[in-house]
Structures are given as C-alpha cells and as structure tokens.
C-alpha cells in the first residue's frame, strides 16, 4: 500500500475517533440534562454503523488500488488492476509492481493461499451422482463398499448411519432393525430376496435396479 493510502487510512481513523468522543460526550449530556434513557442505545447503534462503514470503506480503498504504487483505475483509464494469482487480498497494475511488492506481501499471500487450499480441500460437496443418505442427508461415498442396501425398504444407507443404528439397537433391544423403516433385518438370503421382490412388485425403482 502506498504512503498516500496509509495517510488516508490514518486520517480516517482520527476522524472516527474524534467523532466517537464527540458523540459519547453528547450522549452523556442528554442523559444527565434531559434524562433520555434511549440516547445510549441510539448512540451505540450509531457507533456500530459508523464502524462498519469505516471498515467497508477501508477495504474498498485497499482493493481498488495497486498495492505497490497506489494507482487506481479511475486515475488511469488504460490500466486494469489484476488480483494476485495466489490469493485474493491485493491487486496490482503491472507485473513490475507485483514483483517489487512481493517481499511485503509474501507472508500474507502464503497464509491466505493456505486458507483457500484448505477450504477447497475440506469443503463438503453438495451431492454426488449416487445421491444422499436418507438419514443424515450427507452425500453418499463414491466407494459403494461404504454403504449398505436394505432389502426391506430398498434404501441405501451410509456406513456411519448403519453403525450408529447397530449400536443403538444392541443397547436397547438387542435386535437388529433397519435404520430407516425400523423393520427387522432378514437373517437369511431367502428372506432378503423375498423382501426385495415385494419392493419390485410395488414398483420401487431402487429394488428394480438391483
């Protein structure tokens, strides 16, 4: 950030501080002289709004000018500011400014790039082509071995919900039941096939695909 931008930010801070002191003094006068209990709430709301405005204005000034030389797109029509390719914190007017500003920006750039990479890495996908688990509503794992199809209702349940259901059933009754429809799970392949055929006769698309 250039020296002009730094001075502008310092001036803004001073104006905000002076305004806060003046408004606080006015609030005390109103409360003592005129007994206005609502004044403090109004002043508090005003200070919060002013602080939010100051932050948004500072952010706008920083992102709308070159981080190295401080030039803005308004000052030069033929210049288009480009964001840093690694992070989204600063913008530059040229490759030379980006290279000169790198020693000051390197630490913040690496920190922000790590945060962006972690967000992308640990971001939960909205869904998959397999669909979502009908119990926890999380995307089904792509590995089909980590999910289980229940023949009683033709629902595919993720291993996490199946395991949680087994723990609960063992602790309560000792009988294994479907985590979705609560029917007893079949103990033999014949019972499983019979339940599946009932679902097929009911025109269940999940059962027909098996």
PDB file of C-alpha atoms in Angstrom:
ATOM      1  CA  UNK A   1       0.000   0.000   0.000  1.00  0.00           C
ATOM      2  CA  UNK A   2       1.371   3.454  -0.895  1.00  0.00           C
ATOM      3  CA  UNK A   3       2.143   6.265   1.528  1.00  0.00           C
ATOM      4  CA  UNK A   4      -0.889   8.258   0.341  1.00  0.00           C
ATOM      5  CA  UNK A   5      -3.221   5.358   1.145  1.00  0.00           C
ATOM      6  CA  UNK A   6      -1.603   4.943   4.558  1.00  0.00           C
ATOM      7  CA  UNK A   7      -2.098   8.632   5.360  1.00  0.00           C
ATOM      8  CA  UNK A   8      -5.709   8.423   4.203  1.00  0.00           C
ATOM      9  CA  UNK A   9      -6.330   5.440   6.497  1.00  0.00           C
ATOM     10  CA  UNK A  10      -4.702   7.276   9.441  1.00  0.00           C
ATOM     11  CA  UNK A  11      -6.864  10.313   8.783  1.00  0.00           C
ATOM     12  CA  UNK A  12      -9.970   8.148   8.678  1.00  0.00           C
ATOM     13  CA  UNK A  13      -9.031   6.560  11.996  1.00  0.00           C
ATOM     14  CA  UNK A  14      -8.540  10.001  13.600  1.00  0.00           C
ATOM     15  CA  UNK A  15     -11.873  11.272  12.284  1.00  0.00           C
ATOM     16  CA  UNK A  16     -13.641   8.153  13.564  1.00  0.00           C
ATOM     17  CA  UNK A  17     -12.023   8.565  16.995  1.00  0.00           C
ATOM     18  CA  UNK A  18     -12.931  12.251  17.257  1.00  0.00           C
ATOM     19  CA  UNK A  19     -16.494  11.543  16.127  1.00  0.00           C
ATOM     20  CA  UNK A  20     -16.842   8.760  18.694  1.00  0.00           C
ATOM     21  CA  UNK A  21     -15.636  11.014  21.522  1.00  0.00           C
ATOM     22  CA  UNK A  22     -17.968  13.824  20.461  1.00  0.00           C
ATOM     23  CA  UNK A  23     -20.955  11.521  20.207  1.00  0.00           C
ATOM     24  CA  UNK A  24     -20.151   9.936  23.573  1.00  0.00           C
ATOM     25  CA  UNK A  25     -19.994  13.388  25.192  1.00  0.00           C
ATOM     26  CA  UNK A  26     -23.327  14.310  23.599  1.00  0.00           C
ATOM     27  CA  UNK A  27     -24.855  11.105  24.933  1.00  0.00           C
ATOM     28  CA  UNK A  28     -23.740  11.884  28.483  1.00  0.00           C
ATOM     29  CA  UNK A  29     -25.148  15.410  28.247  1.00  0.00           C
ATOM     30  CA  UNK A  30     -28.503  14.167  27.010  1.00  0.00           C
ATOM     31  CA  UNK A  31     -28.732  11.555  29.752  1.00  0.00           C
ATOM     32  CA  UNK A  32     -27.769  13.921  32.583  1.00  0.00           C
ATOM     33  CA  UNK A  33     -29.593  17.068  31.465  1.00  0.00           C
ATOM     34  CA  UNK A  34     -32.713  15.718  29.808  1.00  0.00           C
ATOM     35  CA  UNK A  35     -32.910  12.208  31.290  1.00  0.00           C
ATOM     36  CA  UNK A  36     -33.167  10.402  27.981  1.00  0.00           C
ATOM     37  CA  UNK A  37     -32.514   6.709  28.651  1.00  0.00           C
ATOM     38  CA  UNK A  38     -32.876   5.810  24.972  1.00  0.00           C
ATOM     39  CA  UNK A  39     -29.966   8.024  23.974  1.00  0.00           C
ATOM     40  CA  UNK A  40     -27.328   5.436  24.866  1.00  0.00           C
ATOM     41  CA  UNK A  41     -28.975   2.805  22.678  1.00  0.00           C
ATOM     42  CA  UNK A  42     -29.222   5.204  19.754  1.00  0.00           C
ATOM     43  CA  UNK A  43     -25.608   6.279  20.156  1.00  0.00           C
ATOM     44  CA  UNK A  44     -24.440   2.676  20.398  1.00  0.00           C
ATOM     45  CA  UNK A  45     -26.248   1.832  17.183  1.00  0.00           C
ATOM     46  CA  UNK A  46     -24.715   4.903  15.511  1.00  0.00           C
ATOM     47  CA  UNK A  47     -21.199   3.903  16.575  1.00  0.00           C
ATOM     48  CA  UNK A  48     -21.661   0.365  15.281  1.00  0.00           C
ATOM     49  CA  UNK A  49     -22.898   1.668  11.943  1.00  0.00           C
ATOM     50  CA  UNK A  50     -20.002   4.115  11.690  1.00  0.00           C
ATOM     51  CA  UNK A  51     -17.502   1.366  12.472  1.00  0.00           C
ATOM     52  CA  UNK A  52     -18.968  -0.904   9.793  1.00  0.00           C
ATOM     53  CA  UNK A  53     -18.876   1.967   7.289  1.00  0.00           C
ATOM     54  CA  UNK A  54     -15.245   2.694   8.148  1.00  0.00           C
ATOM     55  CA  UNK A  55     -14.230  -0.935   7.653  1.00  0.00           C
ATOM     56  CA  UNK A  56     -16.055  -1.280   4.352  1.00  0.00           C
ATOM     57  CA  UNK A  57     -14.587   1.994   3.078  1.00  0.00           C
ATOM     58  CA  UNK A  58     -11.061   0.985   4.052  1.00  0.00           C
ATOM     59  CA  UNK A  59     -11.464  -2.383   2.359  1.00  0.00           C
ATOM     60  CA  UNK A  60     -12.804  -0.738  -0.798  1.00  0.00           C
ATOM     61  CA  UNK A  61      -9.901   1.711  -0.963  1.00  0.00           C
ATOM     62  CA  UNK A  62      -7.377  -1.081  -0.470  1.00  0.00           C
ATOM     63  CA  UNK A  63      -8.834  -3.385  -3.120  1.00  0.00           C
ATOM     64  CA  UNK A  64      -9.446  -0.664  -5.722  1.00  0.00           C
ATOM     65  CA  UNK A  65      -5.851   0.498  -5.953  1.00  0.00           C
ATOM     66  CA  UNK A  66      -2.498  -1.062  -6.702  1.00  0.00           C
ATOM     67  CA  UNK A  67      -0.936  -2.438  -3.530  1.00  0.00           C
ATOM     68  CA  UNK A  68       2.529  -1.267  -4.604  1.00  0.00           C
ATOM     69  CA  UNK A  69       2.180   2.181  -6.179  1.00  0.00           C
ATOM     70  CA  UNK A  70      -1.353   3.077  -5.079  1.00  0.00           C
ATOM     71  CA  UNK A  71      -2.644   3.990  -8.529  1.00  0.00           C
ATOM     72  CA  UNK A  72      -6.348   3.422  -9.175  1.00  0.00           C
ATOM     73  CA  UNK A  73      -8.291   2.552 -12.275  1.00  0.00           C
ATOM     74  CA  UNK A  74     -10.029   5.924 -12.044  1.00  0.00           C
ATOM     75  CA  UNK A  75      -6.734   7.799 -12.290  1.00  0.00           C
ATOM     76  CA  UNK A  76      -5.591   5.887 -15.380  1.00  0.00           C
ATOM     77  CA  UNK A  77      -8.174   4.669 -17.856  1.00  0.00           C
ATOM     78  CA  UNK A  78      -5.713   2.400 -19.665  1.00  0.00           C
ATOM     79  CA  UNK A  79      -4.808   0.439 -16.510  1.00  0.00           C
ATOM     80  CA  UNK A  80      -6.713  -2.620 -15.344  1.00  0.00           C
ATOM     81  CA  UNK A  81      -5.879  -3.868 -11.872  1.00  0.00           C
ATOM     82  CA  UNK A  82      -5.397  -7.614 -11.579  1.00  0.00           C
ATOM     83  CA  UNK A  83      -5.671  -9.676  -8.415  1.00  0.00           C
ATOM     84  CA  UNK A  84      -2.800 -11.707  -7.086  1.00  0.00           C
ATOM     85  CA  UNK A  85      -2.957 -15.106  -8.760  1.00  0.00           C
ATOM     86  CA  UNK A  86      -2.279 -16.920  -5.477  1.00  0.00           C
ATOM     87  CA  UNK A  87      -4.582 -15.031  -3.128  1.00  0.00           C
ATOM     88  CA  UNK A  88      -7.445 -12.540  -3.353  1.00  0.00           C
ATOM     89  CA  UNK A  89      -6.129  -9.927  -0.955  1.00  0.00           C
ATOM     90  CA  UNK A  90      -4.386  -7.373  -3.187  1.00  0.00           C
ATOM     91  CA  UNK A  91      -4.389  -6.089  -6.762  1.00  0.00           C
ATOM     92  CA  UNK A  92      -1.606  -4.797  -8.981  1.00  0.00           C
ATOM     93  CA  UNK A  93      -1.384  -2.560 -12.033  1.00  0.00           C
ATOM     94  CA  UNK A  94       1.627  -4.319 -13.563  1.00  0.00           C
ATOM     95  CA  UNK A  95       3.992  -7.247 -13.159  1.00  0.00           C
ATOM     96  CA  UNK A  96       6.730  -4.876 -12.021  1.00  0.00           C
ATOM     97  CA  UNK A  97       4.630  -3.594  -9.109  1.00  0.00           C
ATOM     98  CA  UNK A  98       3.755  -7.141  -8.107  1.00  0.00           C
ATOM     99  CA  UNK A  99       7.433  -8.142  -8.148  1.00  0.00           C
ATOM    100  CA  UNK A 100       8.502  -5.106  -6.119  1.00  0.00           C
ATOM    101  CA  UNK A 101       5.733  -5.608  -3.566  1.00  0.00           C
ATOM    102  CA  UNK A 102       6.355  -9.349  -3.107  1.00  0.00           C
ATOM    103  CA  UNK A 103       8.685  -9.029  -0.061  1.00  0.00           C
ATOM    104  CA  UNK A 104       5.926  -7.186   1.848  1.00  0.00           C
ATOM    105  CA  UNK A 105       3.114  -9.375   0.544  1.00  0.00           C
ATOM    106  CA  UNK A 106       4.792 -12.796   0.697  1.00  0.00           C
ATOM    107  CA  UNK A 107       3.800 -13.712   4.268  1.00  0.00           C
ATOM    108  CA  UNK A 108       0.143 -12.685   3.932  1.00  0.00           C
ATOM    109  CA  UNK A 109      -0.080 -14.260   0.472  1.00  0.00           C
ATOM    110  CA  UNK A 110       1.167 -17.658   1.646  1.00  0.00           C
ATOM    111  CA  UNK A 111      -1.149 -17.591   4.653  1.00  0.00           C
ATOM    112  CA  UNK A 112      -4.189 -16.731   2.531  1.00  0.00           C
ATOM    113  CA  UNK A 113      -3.314 -19.312  -0.135  1.00  0.00           C
ATOM    114  CA  UNK A 114      -3.128 -21.973   2.575  1.00  0.00           C
ATOM    115  CA  UNK A 115      -6.566 -20.960   3.840  1.00  0.00           C
ATOM    116  CA  UNK A 116      -8.038 -21.097   0.331  1.00  0.00           C
ATOM    117  CA  UNK A 117      -6.491 -24.517  -0.284  1.00  0.00           C
ATOM    118  CA  UNK A 118      -7.886 -25.857   2.998  1.00  0.00           C
ATOM    119  CA  UNK A 119     -11.349 -24.503   2.171  1.00  0.00           C
ATOM    120  CA  UNK A 120     -11.270 -26.270  -1.172  1.00  0.00           C
ATOM    121  CA  UNK A 121      -9.851 -29.469   0.329  1.00  0.00           C
ATOM    122  CA  UNK A 122     -12.293 -29.811   3.225  1.00  0.00           C
ATOM    123  CA  UNK A 123     -15.358 -28.364   1.515  1.00  0.00           C
ATOM    124  CA  UNK A 124     -18.241 -30.812   1.683  1.00  0.00           C
ATOM    125  CA  UNK A 125     -19.633 -31.462  -1.806  1.00  0.00           C
ATOM    126  CA  UNK A 126     -23.286 -30.643  -2.266  1.00  0.00           C
ATOM    127  CA  UNK A 127     -24.088 -34.094  -3.629  1.00  0.00           C
ATOM    128  CA  UNK A 128     -22.886 -36.941  -5.849  1.00  0.00           C
ATOM    129  CA  UNK A 129     -24.430 -38.915  -8.682  1.00  0.00           C
ATOM    130  CA  UNK A 130     -25.217 -41.644  -6.142  1.00  0.00           C
ATOM    131  CA  UNK A 131     -27.376 -39.326  -4.078  1.00  0.00           C
ATOM    132  CA  UNK A 132     -27.572 -38.561  -0.367  1.00  0.00           C
ATOM    133  CA  UNK A 133     -28.039 -40.801   2.629  1.00  0.00           C
ATOM    134  CA  UNK A 134     -31.762 -40.627   3.540  1.00  0.00           C
ATOM    135  CA  UNK A 135     -30.932 -40.400   7.256  1.00  0.00           C
ATOM    136  CA  UNK A 136     -28.013 -37.993   7.678  1.00  0.00           C
ATOM    137  CA  UNK A 137     -28.620 -36.301   4.292  1.00  0.00           C
ATOM    138  CA  UNK A 138     -24.887 -36.238   3.526  1.00  0.00           C
ATOM    139  CA  UNK A 139     -23.558 -37.193   0.085  1.00  0.00           C
ATOM    140  CA  UNK A 140     -23.102 -40.920  -0.302  1.00  0.00           C
ATOM    141  CA  UNK A 141     -19.470 -42.075  -0.559  1.00  0.00           C
ATOM    142  CA  UNK A 142     -18.260 -42.949  -4.029  1.00  0.00           C
ATOM    143  CA  UNK A 143     -16.942 -46.239  -2.664  1.00  0.00           C
ATOM    144  CA  UNK A 144     -20.005 -48.499  -2.735  1.00  0.00           C
ATOM    145  CA  UNK A 145     -18.471 -50.758  -0.105  1.00  0.00           C
ATOM    146  CA  UNK A 146     -19.045 -47.961   2.426  1.00  0.00           C
ATOM    147  CA  UNK A 147     -22.823 -48.089   2.071  1.00  0.00           C
ATOM    148  CA  UNK A 148     -25.441 -50.782   2.572  1.00  0.00           C
ATOM    149  CA  UNK A 149     -28.695 -51.557   0.756  1.00  0.00           C
ATOM    150  CA  UNK A 150     -31.566 -52.675   2.988  1.00  0.00           C
ATOM    151  CA  UNK A 151     -33.968 -55.040   1.238  1.00  0.00           C
ATOM    152  CA  UNK A 152     -36.942 -54.151   3.450  1.00  0.00           C
ATOM    153  CA  UNK A 153     -37.269 -50.615   2.089  1.00  0.00           C
ATOM    154  CA  UNK A 154     -34.671 -50.575  -0.720  1.00  0.00           C
ATOM    155  CA  UNK A 155     -32.869 -47.679   0.907  1.00  0.00           C
ATOM    156  CA  UNK A 156     -29.113 -47.281   0.613  1.00  0.00           C
ATOM    157  CA  UNK A 157     -27.704 -46.167   3.975  1.00  0.00           C
ATOM    158  CA  UNK A 158     -24.171 -44.976   4.607  1.00  0.00           C
ATOM    159  CA  UNK A 159     -21.941 -46.996   6.923  1.00  0.00           C
ATOM    160  CA  UNK A 160     -21.962 -44.253   9.539  1.00  0.00           C
ATOM    161  CA  UNK A 161     -25.738 -44.331   9.993  1.00  0.00           C
ATOM    162  CA  UNK A 162     -25.777 -48.143   9.847  1.00  0.00           C
ATOM    163  CA  UNK A 163     -23.120 -48.380  12.543  1.00  0.00           C
ATOM    164  CA  UNK A 164     -24.883 -45.830  14.765  1.00  0.00           C
ATOM    165  CA  UNK A 165     -28.138 -47.767  14.367  1.00  0.00           C
ATOM    166  CA  UNK A 166     -26.463 -51.064  15.299  1.00  0.00           C
ATOM    167  CA  UNK A 167     -25.033 -49.558  18.472  1.00  0.00           C
ATOM    168  CA  UNK A 168     -28.416 -48.132  19.461  1.00  0.00           C
ATOM    169  CA  UNK A 169     -30.341 -51.333  18.712  1.00  0.00           C
ATOM    170  CA  UNK A 170     -27.904 -53.512  20.630  1.00  0.00           C
ATOM    171  CA  UNK A 171     -28.060 -51.191  23.640  1.00  0.00           C
ATOM    172  CA  UNK A 172     -31.878 -51.010  23.654  1.00  0.00           C
ATOM    173  CA  UNK A 173     -33.335 -54.311  22.481  1.00  0.00           C
ATOM    174  CA  UNK A 174     -30.583 -56.466  21.078  1.00  0.00           C
ATOM    175  CA  UNK A 175     -32.470 -56.898  17.781  1.00  0.00           C
ATOM    176  CA  UNK A 176     -31.099 -55.592  14.515  1.00  0.00           C
ATOM    177  CA  UNK A 177     -33.535 -53.375  12.640  1.00  0.00           C
ATOM    178  CA  UNK A 178     -33.430 -51.277   9.519  1.00  0.00           C
ATOM    179  CA  UNK A 179     -32.243 -47.760  10.422  1.00  0.00           C
ATOM    180  CA  UNK A 180     -34.801 -46.252   8.020  1.00  0.00           C
ATOM    181  CA  UNK A 181     -38.078 -48.205   8.243  1.00  0.00           C
ATOM    182  CA  UNK A 182     -37.332 -49.987  11.566  1.00  0.00           C
ATOM    183  CA  UNK A 183     -38.314 -53.406  10.205  1.00  0.00           C
ATOM    184  CA  UNK A 184     -36.287 -56.383  11.464  1.00  0.00           C
ATOM    185  CA  UNK A 185     -33.425 -57.141   9.123  1.00  0.00           C
ATOM    186  CA  UNK A 186     -33.640 -60.575   7.416  1.00  0.00           C
ATOM    187  CA  UNK A 187     -31.432 -63.323   8.769  1.00  0.00           C
ATOM    188  CA  UNK A 188     -31.262 -65.426   5.596  1.00  0.00           C
ATOM    189  CA  UNK A 189     -30.796 -64.781   1.889  1.00  0.00           C
ATOM    190  CA  UNK A 190     -34.254 -66.171   1.158  1.00  0.00           C
ATOM    191  CA  UNK A 191     -35.909 -63.626   3.420  1.00  0.00           C
ATOM    192  CA  UNK A 192     -33.837 -60.876   1.869  1.00  0.00           C
ATOM    193  CA  UNK A 193     -34.839 -61.917  -1.656  1.00  0.00           C
ATOM    194  CA  UNK A 194     -38.494 -62.144  -0.627  1.00  0.00           C
ATOM    195  CA  UNK A 195     -38.430 -58.616   0.759  1.00  0.00           C
ATOM    196  CA  UNK A 196     -36.724 -57.368  -2.372  1.00  0.00           C
ATOM    197  CA  UNK A 197     -39.348 -58.938  -4.620  1.00  0.00           C
ATOM    198  CA  UNK A 198     -42.078 -57.223  -2.597  1.00  0.00           C
ATOM    199  CA  UNK A 199     -40.407 -53.923  -3.288  1.00  0.00           C
ATOM    200  CA  UNK A 200     -40.166 -54.785  -7.002  1.00  0.00           C
ATOM    201  CA  UNK A 201     -43.885 -55.599  -7.106  1.00  0.00           C
ATOM    202  CA  UNK A 202     -44.501 -52.188  -5.515  1.00  0.00           C
ATOM    203  CA  UNK A 203     -42.637 -50.608  -8.471  1.00  0.00           C
ATOM    204  CA  UNK A 204     -39.754 -49.423  -6.321  1.00  0.00           C
ATOM    205  CA  UNK A 205     -37.080 -48.188  -8.763  1.00  0.00           C
ATOM    206  CA  UNK A 206     -34.252 -48.846  -6.317  1.00  0.00           C
ATOM    207  CA  UNK A 207     -35.264 -52.504  -5.986  1.00  0.00           C
ATOM    208  CA  UNK A 208     -35.619 -52.873  -9.751  1.00  0.00           C
ATOM    209  CA  UNK A 209     -32.066 -51.645 -10.308  1.00  0.00           C
ATOM    210  CA  UNK A 210     -30.583 -54.300  -8.022  1.00  0.00           C
TER     211      UNK A 210
END
